[in-house]
PDB file of C-alpha atoms and ligand atoms in Angstrom:
ATOM      1  CA  MET O   1      -1.547 -70.655 -32.687  1.00  0.00           C
ATOM      2  CA  THR O   2      -3.191 -72.605 -29.888  1.00  0.00           C
ATOM      3  CA  ILE O   3      -5.127 -70.559 -27.406  1.00  0.00           C
ATOM      4  CA  ILE O   4      -5.417 -72.260 -24.068  1.00  0.00           C
ATOM      5  CA  SER O   5      -8.282 -70.984 -21.977  1.00  0.00           C
ATOM      6  CA  GLN O   6      -7.391 -70.683 -18.335  1.00  0.00           C
ATOM      7  CA  LYS O   7      -9.482 -69.498 -15.474  1.00  0.00           C
ATOM      8  CA  ILE O   8      -7.488 -67.249 -13.218  1.00  0.00           C
ATOM      9  CA  TYR O   9      -8.864 -66.594  -9.764  1.00  0.00           C
ATOM     10  CA  LEU O  10      -7.492 -63.572  -7.957  1.00  0.00           C
ATOM     11  CA  LYS O  11      -7.286 -64.027  -4.241  1.00  0.00           C
ATOM     12  CA  GLY O  12      -9.327 -61.678  -2.085  1.00  0.00           C
ATOM     13  CA  HIS O  13      -7.550 -59.582   0.500  1.00  0.00           C
ATOM     14  CA  LYS O  14      -8.198 -62.232   3.135  1.00  0.00           C
ATOM     15  CA  GLY O  15      -6.641 -64.831   0.877  1.00  0.00           C
ATOM     16  CA  GLU O  16      -9.971 -66.562   0.271  1.00  0.00           C
ATOM     17  CA  ILE O  17     -10.889 -67.813  -3.164  1.00  0.00           C
ATOM     18  CA  MET O  18     -14.429 -69.065  -2.674  1.00  0.00           C
ATOM     19  CA  THR O  19     -16.630 -70.105   0.205  1.00  0.00           C
ATOM     20  CA  ASP O  20     -16.533 -73.879   0.428  1.00  0.00           C
ATOM     21  CA  LEU O  21     -20.087 -74.954   1.159  1.00  0.00           C
ATOM     22  CA  LYS O  22     -19.301 -78.624   1.840  1.00  0.00           C
ATOM     23  CA  GLY O  23     -20.454 -79.616   5.319  1.00  0.00           C
ATOM     24  CA  GLN O  24     -22.392 -76.383   5.878  1.00  0.00           C
ATOM     25  CA  LEU O  25     -26.005 -76.430   7.070  1.00  0.00           C
ATOM     26  CA  ALA O  26     -28.773 -74.611   5.160  1.00  0.00           C
ATOM     27  CA  LEU O  27     -32.454 -74.109   5.906  1.00  0.00           C
ATOM     28  CA  ILE O  28     -34.687 -73.575   2.871  1.00  0.00           C
ATOM     29  CA  THR O  29     -38.319 -72.531   3.307  1.00  0.00           C
ATOM     30  CA  GLY O  30     -40.892 -73.586   0.711  1.00  0.00           C
ATOM     31  CA  ALA O  31     -38.640 -76.402  -0.466  1.00  0.00           C
ATOM     32  CA  THR O  32     -41.351 -78.647  -1.913  1.00  0.00           C
ATOM     33  CA  SER O  33     -41.289 -77.134  -5.412  1.00  0.00           C
ATOM     34  CA  GLY O  34     -39.907 -74.472  -7.714  1.00  0.00           C
ATOM     35  CA  ILE O  35     -36.921 -72.365  -6.681  1.00  0.00           C
ATOM     36  CA  GLY O  36     -36.810 -73.815  -3.143  1.00  0.00           C
ATOM     37  CA  LYS O  37     -36.605 -77.371  -4.430  1.00  0.00           C
ATOM     38  CA  ALA O  38     -34.019 -76.419  -7.067  1.00  0.00           C
ATOM     39  CA  CYS O  39     -31.894 -74.814  -4.324  1.00  0.00           C
ATOM     40  CA  ALA O  40     -32.149 -78.017  -2.270  1.00  0.00           C
ATOM     41  CA  TYR O  41     -30.785 -80.104  -5.165  1.00  0.00           C
ATOM     42  CA  GLN O  42     -28.007 -77.668  -6.047  1.00  0.00           C
ATOM     43  CA  LEU O  43     -26.876 -77.260  -2.445  1.00  0.00           C
ATOM     44  CA  ALA O  44     -27.027 -81.018  -1.900  1.00  0.00           C
ATOM     45  CA  GLN O  45     -24.686 -81.419  -4.842  1.00  0.00           C
ATOM     46  CA  GLU O  46     -22.229 -79.130  -3.044  1.00  0.00           C
ATOM     47  CA  GLY O  47     -22.365 -81.343   0.058  1.00  0.00           C
ATOM     48  CA  VAL O  48     -24.546 -78.998   2.131  1.00  0.00           C
ATOM     49  CA  ASN O  49     -26.686 -80.581   4.866  1.00  0.00           C
ATOM     50  CA  LEU O  50     -30.268 -79.401   4.651  1.00  0.00           C
ATOM     51  CA  ILE O  51     -33.291 -78.487   6.713  1.00  0.00           C
ATOM     52  CA  LEU O  52     -36.219 -78.304   4.317  1.00  0.00           C
ATOM     53  CA  THR O  53     -39.518 -76.748   5.301  1.00  0.00           C
ATOM     54  CA  GLY O  54     -42.883 -76.768   3.580  1.00  0.00           C
ATOM     55  CA  ARG O  55     -46.553 -77.564   3.907  1.00  0.00           C
ATOM     56  CA  ARG O  56     -46.623 -80.693   1.729  1.00  0.00           C
ATOM     57  CA  GLU O  57     -45.135 -83.399   3.919  1.00  0.00           C
ATOM     58  CA  GLN O  58     -45.151 -86.194   1.345  1.00  0.00           C
ATOM     59  CA  ARG O  59     -43.161 -84.111  -1.113  1.00  0.00           C
ATOM     60  CA  LEU O  60     -40.646 -83.158   1.584  1.00  0.00           C
ATOM     61  CA  LEU O  61     -40.135 -86.814   2.447  1.00  0.00           C
ATOM     62  CA  GLU O  62     -39.655 -87.776  -1.209  1.00  0.00           C
ATOM     63  CA  ILE O  63     -37.064 -85.032  -1.688  1.00  0.00           C
ATOM     64  CA  LYS O  64     -35.264 -86.080   1.500  1.00  0.00           C
ATOM     65  CA  ALA O  65     -35.145 -89.723   0.381  1.00  0.00           C
ATOM     66  CA  GLU O  66     -33.806 -88.836  -3.063  1.00  0.00           C
ATOM     67  CA  LEU O  67     -31.181 -86.379  -1.836  1.00  0.00           C
ATOM     68  CA  GLU O  68     -29.873 -88.641   0.919  1.00  0.00           C
ATOM     69  CA  LYS O  69     -29.616 -91.507  -1.555  1.00  0.00           C
ATOM     70  CA  LYS O  70     -27.754 -89.461  -4.181  1.00  0.00           C
ATOM     71  CA  PHE O  71     -25.526 -87.322  -2.003  1.00  0.00           C
ATOM     72  CA  ALA O  72     -23.585 -87.878   1.205  1.00  0.00           C
ATOM     73  CA  ILE O  73     -25.627 -85.388   3.230  1.00  0.00           C
ATOM     74  CA  ASN O  74     -28.224 -85.319   6.001  1.00  0.00           C
ATOM     75  CA  VAL O  75     -31.645 -83.865   5.293  1.00  0.00           C
ATOM     76  CA  CYS O  76     -34.125 -82.924   8.017  1.00  0.00           C
ATOM     77  CA  VAL O  77     -37.672 -82.035   7.006  1.00  0.00           C
ATOM     78  CA  LEU O  78     -39.952 -79.726   8.959  1.00  0.00           C
ATOM     79  CA  ASN O  79     -43.577 -79.798   7.908  1.00  0.00           C
ATOM     80  CA  PHE O  80     -45.341 -76.626   9.040  1.00  0.00           C
ATOM     81  CA  ASP O  81     -47.175 -73.510   7.913  1.00  0.00           C
ATOM     82  CA  LEU O  82     -44.856 -70.520   8.142  1.00  0.00           C
ATOM     83  CA  SER O  83     -47.768 -68.120   8.377  1.00  0.00           C
ATOM     84  CA  GLU O  84     -48.795 -69.508  11.784  1.00  0.00           C
ATOM     85  CA  LYS O  85     -46.688 -67.551  14.236  1.00  0.00           C
ATOM     86  CA  GLU O  86     -47.028 -69.671  17.386  1.00  0.00           C
ATOM     87  CA  GLY O  87     -46.613 -72.993  15.587  1.00  0.00           C
ATOM     88  CA  THR O  88     -43.579 -71.728  13.669  1.00  0.00           C
ATOM     89  CA  LEU O  89     -41.780 -70.254  16.668  1.00  0.00           C
ATOM     90  CA  ASN O  90     -42.505 -73.296  18.861  1.00  0.00           C
ATOM     91  CA  LEU O  91     -41.220 -75.691  16.229  1.00  0.00           C
ATOM     92  CA  LEU O  92     -38.062 -73.651  15.675  1.00  0.00           C
ATOM     93  CA  GLU O  93     -37.508 -73.630  19.441  1.00  0.00           C
ATOM     94  CA  ASP O  94     -37.743 -77.450  19.441  1.00  0.00           C
ATOM     95  CA  TYR O  95     -34.972 -77.588  16.824  1.00  0.00           C
ATOM     96  CA  LYS O  96     -32.857 -74.836  18.340  1.00  0.00           C
ATOM     97  CA  ASP O  97     -29.886 -77.120  19.072  1.00  0.00           C
ATOM     98  CA  GLN O  98     -29.582 -77.947  15.375  1.00  0.00           C
ATOM     99  CA  LEU O  99     -30.291 -74.400  14.255  1.00  0.00           C
ATOM    100  CA  LEU O 100     -27.409 -73.098  16.358  1.00  0.00           C
ATOM    101  CA  ASN O 101     -25.176 -74.484  13.602  1.00  0.00           C
ATOM    102  CA  LEU O 102     -27.095 -72.934  10.720  1.00  0.00           C
ATOM    103  CA  ASP O 103     -24.875 -71.315   8.080  1.00  0.00           C
ATOM    104  CA  ILE O 104     -27.415 -70.439   5.397  1.00  0.00           C
ATOM    105  CA  LEU O 105     -31.053 -69.364   5.553  1.00  0.00           C
ATOM    106  CA  ILE O 106     -32.912 -69.223   2.240  1.00  0.00           C
ATOM    107  CA  ASN O 107     -36.231 -67.440   2.704  1.00  0.00           C
ATOM    108  CA  ASN O 108     -37.918 -68.789  -0.387  1.00  0.00           C
ATOM    109  CA  ALA O 109     -41.503 -69.499   0.737  1.00  0.00           C
ATOM    110  CA  GLY O 110     -44.068 -67.137  -0.704  1.00  0.00           C
ATOM    111  CA  GLY O 111     -46.009 -66.360  -3.806  1.00  0.00           C
ATOM    112  CA  ALA O 112     -48.682 -64.330  -5.556  1.00  0.00           C
ATOM    113  CA  HIS O 113     -52.372 -64.960  -4.893  1.00  0.00           C
ATOM    114  CA  GLY O 114     -54.852 -63.439  -7.295  1.00  0.00           C
ATOM    115  CA  VAL O 115     -54.390 -60.855 -10.009  1.00  0.00           C
ATOM    116  CA  ALA O 116     -56.910 -58.005 -10.120  1.00  0.00           C
ATOM    117  CA  PRO O 117     -57.234 -54.237  -9.823  1.00  0.00           C
ATOM    118  CA  PHE O 118     -56.855 -53.016  -6.261  1.00  0.00           C
ATOM    119  CA  ASP O 119     -60.574 -52.453  -5.625  1.00  0.00           C
ATOM    120  CA  GLN O 120     -61.528 -55.839  -7.058  1.00  0.00           C
ATOM    121  CA  SER O 121     -58.918 -57.914  -5.252  1.00  0.00           C
ATOM    122  CA  ALA O 122     -59.914 -60.450  -2.612  1.00  0.00           C
ATOM    123  CA  ILE O 123     -58.843 -59.336   0.839  1.00  0.00           C
ATOM    124  CA  GLU O 124     -58.208 -63.022   1.675  1.00  0.00           C
ATOM    125  CA  ASP O 125     -55.587 -63.124  -1.101  1.00  0.00           C
ATOM    126  CA  TRP O 126     -53.909 -60.032   0.331  1.00  0.00           C
ATOM    127  CA  GLU O 127     -53.822 -61.640   3.768  1.00  0.00           C
ATOM    128  CA  ILE O 128     -52.247 -64.858   2.493  1.00  0.00           C
ATOM    129  CA  MET O 129     -49.507 -62.899   0.711  1.00  0.00           C
ATOM    130  CA  ILE O 130     -48.813 -60.632   3.661  1.00  0.00           C
ATOM    131  CA  ASP O 131     -48.827 -63.583   6.078  1.00  0.00           C
ATOM    132  CA  ILE O 132     -46.342 -65.687   4.119  1.00  0.00           C
ATOM    133  CA  ASN O 133     -44.257 -63.295   2.011  1.00  0.00           C
ATOM    134  CA  ILE O 134     -43.691 -60.813   4.832  1.00  0.00           C
ATOM    135  CA  LYS O 135     -44.725 -62.138   8.233  1.00  0.00           C
ATOM    136  CA  GLY O 136     -43.525 -65.715   7.685  1.00  0.00           C
ATOM    137  CA  LEU O 137     -40.160 -64.438   6.478  1.00  0.00           C
ATOM    138  CA  LEU O 138     -39.948 -62.167   9.520  1.00  0.00           C
ATOM    139  CA  TYR O 139     -40.794 -64.908  12.054  1.00  0.00           C
ATOM    140  CA  ILE O 140     -38.126 -67.284  10.874  1.00  0.00           C
ATOM    141  CA  THR O 141     -35.496 -64.614  10.315  1.00  0.00           C
ATOM    142  CA  ARG O 142     -36.158 -63.130  13.767  1.00  0.00           C
ATOM    143  CA  PHE O 143     -35.479 -66.556  15.267  1.00  0.00           C
ATOM    144  CA  ILE O 144     -32.353 -67.309  13.219  1.00  0.00           C
ATOM    145  CA  VAL O 145     -30.556 -63.943  13.329  1.00  0.00           C
ATOM    146  CA  PRO O 146     -29.619 -64.093  17.054  1.00  0.00           C
ATOM    147  CA  LEU O 147     -28.213 -67.593  16.481  1.00  0.00           C
ATOM    148  CA  MET O 148     -26.103 -66.390  13.550  1.00  0.00           C
ATOM    149  CA  LYS O 149     -24.974 -63.403  15.601  1.00  0.00           C
ATOM    150  CA  GLU O 150     -23.927 -65.798  18.358  1.00  0.00           C
ATOM    151  CA  LYS O 151     -21.622 -67.710  16.042  1.00  0.00           C
ATOM    152  CA  LYS O 152     -20.624 -64.566  14.157  1.00  0.00           C
ATOM    153  CA  SER O 153     -21.308 -65.960  10.709  1.00  0.00           C
ATOM    154  CA  GLY O 154     -24.148 -66.674   8.346  1.00  0.00           C
ATOM    155  CA  HIS O 155     -25.750 -65.892   5.015  1.00  0.00           C
ATOM    156  CA  ILE O 156     -29.412 -64.975   4.630  1.00  0.00           C
ATOM    157  CA  VAL O 157     -30.847 -65.132   1.111  1.00  0.00           C
ATOM    158  CA  ASN O 158     -34.260 -63.573   0.599  1.00  0.00           C
ATOM    159  CA  LEU O 159     -36.396 -64.276  -2.448  1.00  0.00           C
ATOM    160  CA  GLY O 160     -37.499 -60.871  -3.572  1.00  0.00           C
ATOM    161  CA  SER O 161     -38.713 -60.144  -7.070  1.00  0.00           C
ATOM    162  CA  VAL O 162     -38.623 -57.547  -9.811  1.00  0.00           C
ATOM    163  CA  ALA O 163     -42.040 -56.796  -8.293  1.00  0.00           C
ATOM    164  CA  GLY O 164     -40.058 -55.471  -5.335  1.00  0.00           C
ATOM    165  CA  ARG O 165     -38.622 -52.741  -7.565  1.00  0.00           C
ATOM    166  CA  TRP O 166     -41.341 -51.987 -10.079  1.00  0.00           C
ATOM    167  CA  VAL O 167     -45.093 -52.000  -9.480  1.00  0.00           C
ATOM    168  CA  TYR O 168     -47.373 -53.213 -12.268  1.00  0.00           C
ATOM    169  CA  PRO O 169     -51.172 -53.157 -12.762  1.00  0.00           C
ATOM    170  CA  ASN O 170     -53.250 -55.804 -10.965  1.00  0.00           C
ATOM    171  CA  GLY O 171     -50.447 -56.723  -8.613  1.00  0.00           C
ATOM    172  CA  SER O 172     -50.294 -53.929  -6.056  1.00  0.00           C
ATOM    173  CA  VAL O 173     -50.287 -56.041  -2.906  1.00  0.00           C
ATOM    174  CA  TYR O 174     -47.972 -58.732  -4.260  1.00  0.00           C
ATOM    175  CA  CYS O 175     -45.621 -55.933  -5.342  1.00  0.00           C
ATOM    176  CA  ALA O 176     -45.970 -54.356  -1.888  1.00  0.00           C
ATOM    177  CA  THR O 177     -44.920 -57.603  -0.199  1.00  0.00           C
ATOM    178  CA  LYS O 178     -41.836 -57.863  -2.407  1.00  0.00           C
ATOM    179  CA  HIS O 179     -40.989 -54.203  -1.770  1.00  0.00           C
ATOM    180  CA  ALA O 180     -41.143 -55.182   1.909  1.00  0.00           C
ATOM    181  CA  VAL O 181     -38.686 -58.046   1.303  1.00  0.00           C
ATOM    182  CA  LYS O 182     -36.286 -55.553  -0.280  1.00  0.00           C
ATOM    183  CA  ALA O 183     -36.672 -53.177   2.674  1.00  0.00           C
ATOM    184  CA  ILE O 184     -36.199 -55.999   5.199  1.00  0.00           C
ATOM    185  CA  SER O 185     -33.049 -57.110   3.378  1.00  0.00           C
ATOM    186  CA  GLU O 186     -31.654 -53.570   3.483  1.00  0.00           C
ATOM    187  CA  GLY O 187     -32.609 -53.187   7.139  1.00  0.00           C
ATOM    188  CA  LEU O 188     -30.943 -56.478   8.040  1.00  0.00           C
ATOM    189  CA  ARG O 189     -27.734 -55.457   6.294  1.00  0.00           C
ATOM    190  CA  ALA O 190     -27.712 -52.204   8.249  1.00  0.00           C
ATOM    191  CA  ASP O 191     -28.456 -53.805  11.618  1.00  0.00           C
ATOM    192  CA  LEU O 192     -26.069 -56.729  11.115  1.00  0.00           C
ATOM    193  CA  LEU O 193     -23.117 -54.646  10.005  1.00  0.00           C
ATOM    194  CA  GLY O 194     -19.980 -55.941  11.701  1.00  0.00           C
ATOM    195  CA  GLN O 195     -21.502 -59.337  12.550  1.00  0.00           C
ATOM    196  CA  ASN O 196     -20.060 -61.209   9.548  1.00  0.00           C
ATOM    197  CA  ILE O 197     -23.557 -62.054   8.308  1.00  0.00           C
ATOM    198  CA  ARG O 198     -24.305 -61.568   4.626  1.00  0.00           C
ATOM    199  CA  VAL O 199     -27.768 -60.692   3.324  1.00  0.00           C
ATOM    200  CA  THR O 200     -28.682 -61.148  -0.336  1.00  0.00           C
ATOM    201  CA  ASN O 201     -31.942 -60.191  -2.029  1.00  0.00           C
ATOM    202  CA  ILE O 202     -32.575 -62.195  -5.203  1.00  0.00           C
ATOM    203  CA  GLU O 203     -34.996 -60.492  -7.603  1.00  0.00           C
ATOM    204  CA  PRO O 204     -36.181 -62.654 -10.497  1.00  0.00           C
ATOM    205  CA  GLY O 205     -38.518 -61.709 -13.326  1.00  0.00           C
ATOM    206  CA  MET O 206     -40.642 -64.391 -15.029  1.00  0.00           C
ATOM    207  CA  VAL O 207     -39.783 -67.860 -13.728  1.00  0.00           C
ATOM    208  CA  GLU O 208     -41.869 -70.840 -14.805  1.00  0.00           C
ATOM    209  CA  THR O 209     -42.833 -72.681 -11.614  1.00  0.00           C
ATOM    210  CA  GLU O 210     -46.165 -73.154  -9.826  1.00  0.00           C
ATOM    211  CA  PHE O 211     -46.090 -69.355  -9.367  1.00  0.00           C
ATOM    212  CA  SER O 212     -48.588 -68.438 -12.100  1.00  0.00           C
ATOM    213  CA  LEU O 213     -50.871 -71.381 -11.348  1.00  0.00           C
ATOM    214  CA  ILE O 214     -51.244 -70.149  -7.767  1.00  0.00           C
ATOM    215  CA  ARG O 215     -51.623 -66.552  -8.913  1.00  0.00           C
ATOM    216  CA  PHE O 216     -54.312 -67.214 -11.540  1.00  0.00           C
ATOM    217  CA  LYS O 217     -55.848 -70.326  -9.945  1.00  0.00           C
ATOM    218  CA  ASP O 218     -56.364 -71.504 -13.543  1.00  0.00           C
ATOM    219  CA  GLU O 219     -54.096 -73.818 -15.544  1.00  0.00           C
ATOM    220  CA  GLU O 220     -54.835 -72.304 -18.964  1.00  0.00           C
ATOM    221  CA  LYS O 221     -54.264 -68.735 -17.827  1.00  0.00           C
ATOM    222  CA  ALA O 222     -51.074 -69.789 -16.086  1.00  0.00           C
ATOM    223  CA  LYS O 223     -49.736 -71.336 -19.314  1.00  0.00           C
ATOM    224  CA  GLU O 224     -50.590 -68.169 -21.287  1.00  0.00           C
ATOM    225  CA  VAL O 225     -48.119 -66.180 -19.168  1.00  0.00           C
ATOM    226  CA  TYR O 226     -45.141 -67.975 -20.739  1.00  0.00           C
ATOM    227  CA  LYS O 227     -46.589 -68.481 -24.222  1.00  0.00           C
ATOM    228  CA  GLY O 228     -44.177 -67.695 -27.077  1.00  0.00           C
ATOM    229  CA  MET O 229     -41.262 -66.788 -24.834  1.00  0.00           C
ATOM    230  CA  THR O 230     -38.621 -68.601 -22.827  1.00  0.00           C
ATOM    231  CA  PRO O 231     -38.991 -67.861 -19.124  1.00  0.00           C
ATOM    232  CA  LEU O 232     -36.358 -68.449 -16.475  1.00  0.00           C
ATOM    233  CA  SER O 233     -36.341 -71.835 -14.780  1.00  0.00           C
ATOM    234  CA  ALA O 234     -36.136 -72.552 -11.067  1.00  0.00           C
ATOM    235  CA  ASN O 235     -32.645 -73.911 -11.703  1.00  0.00           C
ATOM    236  CA  ASP O 236     -31.548 -70.622 -13.289  1.00  0.00           C
ATOM    237  CA  ILE O 237     -32.378 -68.833 -10.053  1.00  0.00           C
ATOM    238  CA  ALA O 238     -30.911 -71.540  -7.821  1.00  0.00           C
ATOM    239  CA  GLU O 239     -27.637 -71.162  -9.752  1.00  0.00           C
ATOM    240  CA  CYS O 240     -27.595 -67.428  -9.002  1.00  0.00           C
ATOM    241  CA  ILE O 241     -28.201 -68.165  -5.322  1.00  0.00           C
ATOM    242  CA  LEU O 242     -25.452 -70.755  -5.283  1.00  0.00           C
ATOM    243  CA  TRP O 243     -23.063 -68.315  -6.927  1.00  0.00           C
ATOM    244  CA  SER O 244     -23.851 -65.680  -4.279  1.00  0.00           C
ATOM    245  CA  LEU O 245     -23.276 -68.208  -1.487  1.00  0.00           C
ATOM    246  CA  LYS O 246     -19.924 -69.251  -2.913  1.00  0.00           C
ATOM    247  CA  ARG O 247     -18.402 -65.775  -3.057  1.00  0.00           C
ATOM    248  CA  PRO O 248     -15.484 -65.262  -0.662  1.00  0.00           C
ATOM    249  CA  GLY O 249     -16.581 -64.334   2.848  1.00  0.00           C
ATOM    250  CA  HIS O 250     -15.742 -60.635   2.427  1.00  0.00           C
ATOM    251  CA  VAL O 251     -18.007 -60.311  -0.642  1.00  0.00           C
ATOM    252  CA  ASN O 252     -21.742 -59.746  -0.166  1.00  0.00           C
ATOM    253  CA  ILE O 253     -23.950 -59.777  -3.248  1.00  0.00           C
ATOM    254  CA  GLN O 254     -26.588 -57.370  -1.960  1.00  0.00           C
ATOM    255  CA  GLU O 255     -29.095 -57.628  -4.785  1.00  0.00           C
ATOM    256  CA  MET O 256     -29.412 -59.538  -8.008  1.00  0.00           C
ATOM    257  CA  VAL O 257     -32.020 -58.733 -10.686  1.00  0.00           C
ATOM    258  CA  ILE O 258     -32.521 -61.533 -13.205  1.00  0.00           C
ATOM    259  CA  PHE O 259     -34.852 -61.272 -16.206  1.00  0.00           C
ATOM    260  CA  PRO O 260     -35.327 -63.742 -19.057  1.00  0.00           C
ATOM    261  CA  THR O 261     -33.638 -62.466 -22.221  1.00  0.00           C
ATOM    262  CA  GLU O 262     -37.113 -62.015 -23.702  1.00  0.00           C
ATOM    263  CA  GLN O 263     -38.312 -59.776 -20.866  1.00  0.00           C
ATOM    264  CA  ALA O 264     -36.955 -56.232 -20.785  1.00  0.00           C
ATOM    265  CA  SER O 265     -39.006 -54.951 -17.850  1.00  0.00           C
ATOM    266  CA  VAL O 266     -42.155 -55.826 -15.918  1.00  0.00           C
ATOM    267  CA  TYR O 267     -44.061 -54.288 -18.853  1.00  0.00           C
ATOM    268  CA  GLN O 268     -42.140 -55.600 -21.865  1.00  0.00           C
ATOM    269  CA  VAL O 269     -42.071 -59.214 -23.010  1.00  0.00           C
ATOM    270  CA  HIS O 270     -41.077 -60.367 -26.483  1.00  0.00           C
ATOM    271  CA  ARG O 271     -43.189 -63.272 -27.782  1.00  0.00           C
ATOM    272  CA  ASN O 272     -42.629 -65.289 -30.942  1.00  0.00           C
TER     273      ASN O 272
HETATM  274  C1  8X3 V   1     -42.315 -62.863 -10.011  1.00  0.00           C
HETATM  275  C2  8X3 V   1     -42.047 -61.922 -11.105  1.00  0.00           C
HETATM  276  O1  8X3 V   1     -42.984 -60.264 -12.794  1.00  0.00           O
HETATM  277  O2  8X3 V   1     -44.387 -62.145 -12.213  1.00  0.00           O
HETATM  278  O3  8X3 V   1     -42.141 -62.312  -8.759  1.00  0.00           O
HETATM  279  O4  8X3 V   1     -44.044 -60.361 -10.644  1.00  0.00           O
HETATM  280  S1  8X3 V   1     -43.421 -61.139 -11.708  1.00  0.00           S
END
């Protein structure tokens, strides 16, 4: 007997099968590396035009050149520091005409700085995390939401973390910032109800990017984090984001928790 595998897609009640991303416009913050960069490549492959932001201008320009060469899309790069309120809001204002057409906002910029018990943590590290992970995300989202409301459509994807659900030792403030991202995502969904704007909070566990290098400020210690286990890759997370974006318009993936198979919780990692 021959078994023929067939994918059957059931139509949603509005008759939509999937959201076609081709020709849409997405803004990705922190697009110079890791999950942000992986999202840029995966969205480019779908034919999405991109606005990429980050602090490392050379990297942004290299990514733009490569993506425009490989794919039939336009890429605009904005080189700025999201934690500087005035600079960020002024720059966004300058690009308002383009941003009026924005379909997708991926709030990816952020990270962990330092790892230490609460009373031994550097206050400067706390400030960096609060400024980027929370305040930076708020500034840009505050600017974009009225524009999405105006055109009655949009999808905001926030990069949360399992640290936004479970708090672990030596990470209280990083965990607090990711709890804030979860709360902001929930608040946005409540306040945007009826506006046809989707809000998704993506919550990954261990992903091997520059994340641990920035957290530990030490290459050896950063490598130790993933020793003997297979962590998630930036592409794994970008695929989850892409999948959320492609759901039919009436489907909103509110939250997605993704762990490596060898991580059961923020406390349990299996190492060979
Ligand atoms: C990254 C995941 O577990 O290192 O946000 O905090 S974890």
